[in-house]
Coordinates of C-alpha atoms in Angstrom, one line a residue:
X23 CA 0.0 0.0 0.0
X24 CA 2.8 2.4 0.9
X25 CA 4.6 1.7 -2.5
X26 CA 1.3 2.3 -4.3
X27 CA 0.9 5.7 -2.6
X28 CA 4.5 6.6 -3.6
X29 CA 3.8 5.8 -7.2
X30 CA 0.5 7.6 -7.3
X31 CA 2.0 10.7 -5.7
X32 CA 4.7 10.8 -8.3
X33 CA 2.4 10.3 -11.2
X34 CA -0.1 12.9 -9.9
X35 CA 2.7 15.5 -9.6
X36 CA 4.0 14.7 -13.1
X37 CA 0.5 14.8 -14.5
X38 CA 0.0 18.3 -13.0
X39 CA 3.3 19.4 -14.5
X40 CA 2.4 18.2 -18.0
X41 CA -1.1 19.6 -17.7
X42 CA 0.3 23.1 -17.6
X43 CA 2.4 23.1 -20.8
X44 CA 3.6 19.5 -21.4
X45 CA 7.2 20.5 -20.6
X46 CA 9.9 19.0 -18.4
X47 CA 12.7 20.7 -16.6
X48 CA 16.1 19.0 -16.8
X49 CA 17.8 19.0 -13.4
X50 CA 21.5 18.5 -13.2
X51 CA 22.8 18.9 -9.6
X52 CA 26.4 18.8 -10.8
X53 CA 25.7 21.7 -13.1
X54 CA 29.2 23.1 -12.7
X55 CA 30.7 20.2 -14.7
X56 CA 28.3 20.8 -17.6
X57 CA 28.4 24.6 -18.1
X58 CA 28.4 24.5 -21.9
X59 CA 25.1 22.5 -22.0
X60 CA 23.3 25.5 -20.4
X61 CA 25.3 28.2 -22.1
X62 CA 27.0 27.7 -25.5
X63 CA 29.3 30.6 -24.7
X64 CA 31.1 28.4 -22.2
X65 CA 32.0 25.8 -24.8
X66 CA 35.6 24.8 -24.3
X67 CA 36.1 26.9 -21.1
X68 CA 37.9 24.0 -19.6
X69 CA 39.5 22.8 -22.8
X70 CA 38.7 19.8 -24.9
X71 CA 36.9 17.1 -23.1
X72 CA 34.2 14.3 -23.2
X73 CA 31.6 14.7 -20.5
X74 CA 28.7 12.5 -19.3
X75 CA 26.3 11.9 -16.5
X76 CA 23.6 9.5 -15.4
X77 CA 20.8 10.8 -13.1
X78 CA 18.2 8.7 -11.5
X79 CA 15.7 11.1 -9.8
X80 CA 13.3 10.2 -7.0
X81 CA 14.4 6.6 -7.1
X82 CA 11.5 5.2 -5.0
X83 CA 8.9 6.5 -7.6
X84 CA 8.0 4.4 -10.6
X85 CA 8.0 6.6 -13.8
X86 CA 10.3 9.2 -12.2
X87 CA 12.8 11.0 -14.5
X88 CA 15.9 9.2 -15.6
X89 CA 18.5 11.1 -17.5
X90 CA 21.6 10.2 -19.6
X91 CA 23.9 12.8 -21.1
X92 CA 27.1 12.8 -23.1
X93 CA 29.0 15.6 -24.8
X94 CA 32.2 16.4 -26.6
X95 CA 33.9 19.8 -26.6
X96 CA 36.9 20.6 -28.9
X97 CA 39.0 23.7 -28.3
X98 CA 40.9 24.5 -31.5
X99 CA 43.5 26.5 -29.6
X100 CA 44.3 23.4 -27.5
X101 CA 44.7 21.3 -30.7
X102 CA 47.2 23.8 -32.1
X103 CA 49.3 23.5 -28.9
X104 CA 48.3 26.7 -26.9
X105 CA 49.7 26.4 -23.4
X106 CA 46.6 27.9 -21.8
X107 CA 43.5 27.2 -23.9
X108 CA 41.2 28.6 -21.3
X109 CA 42.8 32.0 -22.1
X110 CA 44.4 31.8 -25.5
X111 CA 42.0 29.7 -27.6
X112 CA 39.7 31.6 -29.9
X113 CA 37.2 29.0 -31.1
X114 CA 35.5 25.9 -29.8
X115 CA 32.7 23.6 -30.8
X116 CA 30.6 21.0 -29.0
X117 CA 28.0 18.4 -29.5
X118 CA 25.6 17.5 -26.7
X119 CA 23.2 14.5 -26.5
X120 CA 20.7 14.2 -23.7
X121 CA 17.9 11.6 -23.3
X122 CA 15.4 11.6 -20.5
X123 CA 12.4 9.4 -19.7
X124 CA 9.6 10.6 -17.4
X125 CA 6.2 9.0 -17.1
X126 CA 4.7 8.6 -20.5
X127 CA 7.4 10.7 -22.2
X128 CA 10.9 10.0 -23.7
X129 CA 12.8 13.1 -24.8
X130 CA 16.0 13.1 -26.9
X131 CA 17.8 16.4 -27.3
X132 CA 20.7 17.1 -29.6
X133 CA 22.6 20.5 -29.4
X134 CA 25.5 21.5 -31.7
X135 CA 27.2 24.7 -30.5
X136 CA 30.0 27.0 -31.5
X137 CA 31.8 29.6 -29.3
X138 CA 34.2 32.4 -30.1
X139 CA 36.3 34.4 -27.6
X140 CA 37.4 38.0 -27.5
X141 CA 40.4 38.8 -25.3
X142 CA 39.6 41.8 -23.1
X143 CA 42.7 41.9 -20.9
X144 CA 45.7 39.6 -20.1
X145 CA 43.4 37.5 -17.9
X146 CA 39.8 38.1 -19.1
X147 CA 37.8 36.8 -22.1
X148 CA 34.4 37.7 -23.4
X149 CA 32.9 34.5 -24.8
X150 CA 30.0 34.4 -27.3
X151 CA 28.2 31.2 -28.3
X152 CA 25.3 29.9 -30.3
X153 CA 23.8 26.5 -30.8
X154 CA 21.2 24.6 -32.8
X155 CA 18.8 22.5 -30.7
X156 CA 16.8 19.5 -32.0
X157 CA 14.4 17.7 -29.7
X158 CA 12.4 14.6 -30.3
X159 CA 9.7 13.9 -27.7
X160 CA 7.9 10.5 -27.8
X161 CA 4.6 10.0 -26.1
X162 CA 3.5 6.5 -25.0
X163 CA -0.3 6.8 -24.9
X164 CA -0.7 3.7 -22.9
X165 CA 1.3 5.2 -20.0
X166 CA -0.7 8.4 -19.5
X167 CA -2.0 9.2 -16.0
X168 CA -5.6 10.1 -15.2
X169 CA -4.7 13.8 -15.2
X170 CA -3.1 13.5 -18.6
X171 CA -6.0 11.5 -20.0
X172 CA -8.4 14.3 -18.9
X173 CA -6.2 16.9 -20.7
X174 CA -7.9 17.7 -24.0
X175 CA -4.5 18.0 -25.8
X176 CA -2.9 14.8 -24.4
X177 CA -6.0 12.6 -24.0
X178 CA -6.5 12.2 -27.8
X179 CA -3.2 10.2 -28.0
X180 CA -4.3 7.5 -25.6
X181 CA -3.4 4.0 -26.7
X182 CA -0.9 5.1 -29.4
X183 CA 2.7 6.2 -29.8
X184 CA 3.2 9.8 -31.0
X185 CA 6.3 11.8 -31.9
X186 CA 6.9 15.5 -31.8
X187 CA 10.0 17.3 -33.1
X188 CA 11.2 20.8 -32.0
X189 CA 13.9 22.8 -33.7
X190 CA 15.2 25.8 -31.9
X191 CA 18.3 27.9 -31.0
X192 CA 20.4 28.6 -27.9
X193 CA 22.6 31.6 -27.3
X194 CA 24.9 32.7 -24.5
X195 CA 27.7 35.1 -23.5
X196 CA 30.2 34.9 -20.6
X197 CA 32.9 36.9 -18.9
X198 CA 35.6 34.4 -17.9
X199 CA 38.8 34.3 -15.9
X200 CA 40.8 31.3 -14.8
X201 CA 39.4 31.8 -11.3
X202 CA 35.9 33.0 -11.9
X203 CA 33.1 33.4 -14.5
X204 CA 29.7 35.0 -15.0
X205 CA 27.4 33.9 -17.8
X206 CA 24.0 34.4 -19.2
X207 CA 22.3 32.1 -21.7
X208 CA 18.9 31.5 -23.4
X209 CA 17.5 28.1 -24.3
X210 CA 14.9 27.9 -27.1
X211 CA 15.2 31.5 -28.2
X212 CA 12.3 30.9 -30.7
X213 CA 10.0 29.5 -27.9
X214 CA 9.6 26.2 -29.6
X215 CA 7.8 27.7 -32.5
X216 CA 9.4 25.4 -35.1
X217 CA 7.4 22.1 -34.5
X218 CA 6.7 19.1 -36.7
X219 CA 4.9 15.8 -36.0
X220 CA 2.2 15.3 -33.5
X221 CA 1.7 18.6 -31.5
X222 CA 0.8 17.2 -28.1
X223 CA 2.4 20.2 -26.3
X224 CA 1.1 23.8 -26.3
X225 CA 4.6 25.2 -26.5
X226 CA 8.1 25.1 -25.2
X227 CA 8.9 28.5 -23.7
X228 CA 12.3 30.2 -23.6
X229 CA 14.5 29.4 -20.6
X230 CA 16.9 32.0 -19.2
X231 CA 19.9 30.8 -17.3
X232 CA 22.4 32.8 -15.2
X233 CA 25.6 31.0 -14.0
X234 CA 28.6 32.1 -11.9
X235 CA 31.5 30.7 -10.1
X236 CA 34.6 31.4 -8.1
X237 CA 37.6 29.1 -7.2
X238 CA 40.9 29.6 -5.5
X239 CA 43.8 27.6 -4.4
X240 CA 44.5 28.2 -0.7
X241 CA 47.5 25.9 -0.6
X242 CA 49.2 23.3 -2.8
X243 CA 46.9 20.7 -1.1
X244 CA 43.6 22.6 -0.8
X245 CA 41.4 24.5 -3.2
X246 CA 37.8 25.8 -2.7
X247 CA 35.2 26.1 -5.5
X248 CA 31.8 27.8 -5.4
X249 CA 29.2 27.8 -8.1
X250 CA 25.7 29.2 -8.4
X251 CA 22.9 28.7 -11.0
X252 CA 19.6 30.5 -11.6
X253 CA 17.0 29.6 -14.2
X254 CA 13.6 31.1 -15.1
X255 CA 10.9 29.7 -17.5
X256 CA 7.3 30.7 -18.0
X257 CA 4.8 28.6 -16.1
X258 CA 7.5 26.8 -14.0
X259 CA 8.8 28.1 -10.7
X260 CA 12.3 29.7 -10.7
X261 CA 15.2 27.3 -10.1
X262 CA 18.1 28.6 -7.9
X263 CA 20.8 26.3 -6.7
X264 CA 24.4 26.5 -5.5
X265 CA 27.2 24.2 -4.5
X266 CA 30.6 24.4 -2.7
X267 CA 33.4 21.9 -3.0
X268 CA 36.8 21.4 -1.5
X269 CA 39.5 19.9 -3.7
X270 CA 42.1 18.0 -1.6
X271 CA 45.6 17.3 -2.9
X272 CA 44.3 17.7 -6.5
X273 CA 42.9 14.2 -6.3
X274 CA 39.7 14.1 -4.2
X275 CA 36.8 16.6 -3.8
X276 CA 34.1 16.8 -1.3
X277 CA 31.1 19.0 -1.7
X278 CA 27.6 20.1 -0.7
X279 CA 24.8 21.7 -2.7
X280 CA 21.3 23.0 -2.3
X281 CA 18.4 23.7 -4.6
X282 CA 16.3 26.3 -2.9
X283 CA 13.0 25.0 -1.5
X284 CA 13.6 21.6 -3.0
X285 CA 16.7 19.5 -2.2
X286 CA 20.2 19.3 -0.7
X287 CA 23.0 17.1 -2.0
X288 CA 26.3 15.6 -0.9
X289 CA 29.1 15.1 -3.4
X290 CA 32.3 13.2 -3.7
X291 CA 34.7 12.7 -6.5
X292 CA 38.2 11.7 -7.6
X293 CA 40.7 12.9 -10.2
X294 CA 43.1 10.7 -12.1
X295 CA 45.6 11.7 -14.7
X296 CA 43.0 12.4 -17.4
X297 CA 39.6 11.5 -15.8
X298 CA 37.4 12.9 -13.0
X299 CA 34.6 10.8 -11.7
X300 CA 31.9 12.0 -9.2
X301 CA 28.9 10.8 -7.3
X302 CA 26.2 12.9 -5.9
X303 CA 23.4 11.9 -3.5
X304 CA 20.4 14.3 -3.3
X305 CA 17.6 14.2 -0.8
X306 CA 14.4 16.3 -0.7
X307 CA 13.9 19.1 1.8
X308 CA 12.6 22.6 2.1
X309 CA 9.3 24.1 1.0
X310 CA 9.1 22.2 -2.3
X311 CA 7.6 18.7 -2.9
X312 CA 9.0 16.4 -0.3
X313 CA 8.8 13.4 -2.6
X314 CA 9.7 10.0 -1.3
X315 CA 12.9 8.6 -2.6
X316 CA 16.3 10.2 -3.3
X317 CA 18.3 11.1 -6.4
X318 CA 21.6 9.5 -7.5
X319 CA 23.8 11.3 -10.0
X320 CA 27.1 9.9 -11.5
X321 CA 29.4 12.2 -13.6
X322 CA 32.5 11.6 -15.6
X323 CA 34.8 14.0 -17.5
X324 CA 37.7 12.9 -19.7
X325 CA 40.3 15.4 -20.8
X326 CA 41.4 14.9 -24.4
X327 CA 44.7 16.6 -24.5
X328 CA 45.9 17.6 -21.1
X329 CA 46.5 16.0 -17.7
X330 CA 44.8 16.9 -14.4
X331 CA 47.9 18.6 -13.1
X332 CA 48.6 22.2 -12.1
X333 CA 50.7 24.3 -14.4
X334 CA 50.9 27.0 -11.7
X335 CA 50.6 27.2 -7.9
X336 CA 47.3 29.1 -8.1
X337 CA 45.6 26.9 -10.7
X338 CA 42.4 25.0 -9.7
X339 CA 41.6 21.9 -11.7
X340 CA 37.8 21.6 -11.5
X341 CA 34.7 23.8 -11.3

């Protein structure tokens, strides 16, 4: 009986969310490792790398969101042998692939992005980026909840599989330094206006994202990193979260994060010569939905051309 109530609670909440606009919000608690997904202007900020994460949200609820992500970033300055690609490189490209299943929906998103950098001072860059976003959303009509069946837009697809495609654009700009950054980006600039297939959503509104971070090496064996993230989107409550990490001996990091009125997380990770691997455990709290079940998130980043070693005493190796 308890398990049934958990499932019903989750499906009711997801049904209410999709009743409003049929849209889902992609949560990434380790957002500081995937800056360029949210802002194409930050493509290549940490050099050339392959990144990925797996997120299992609200693990005790059947039909809760499950997300897989992989991306590749190439900094052309790093390919040509620049010593400090975060400062000297002028151009970078990325390809991002995200797939998420939630309730009756399976969404696949592909983003191809380009970033160019203008050197402002000896240590500052202005980064401008743009990307093309393609989303394919599949609806399983047999998995609709009662709330979704009563929705006049979604209910007509009961008992069938339907597909919807959305083509849109992302833009972003960022002021960057080796120790801090501030960035603003927009997802779906056209508001999901370019749609094909079965239109089982009323729209896909523009999302505005503000990111910032600061990091500093306090000693050869200790560095601290702080990141913040704020996102707004029509018909969905604002999303504000932050995290703080301590990097020990350039090999292990420990951290804590908080999504305001929603959840808190604990983080741990390890750096090897070329790879950093992290695990995050998130539990609900605050004034938001105190859903049963916790969230597990695994991340991995592989540097293509450089090692995870300091090139100066004040360099910090992760965000």
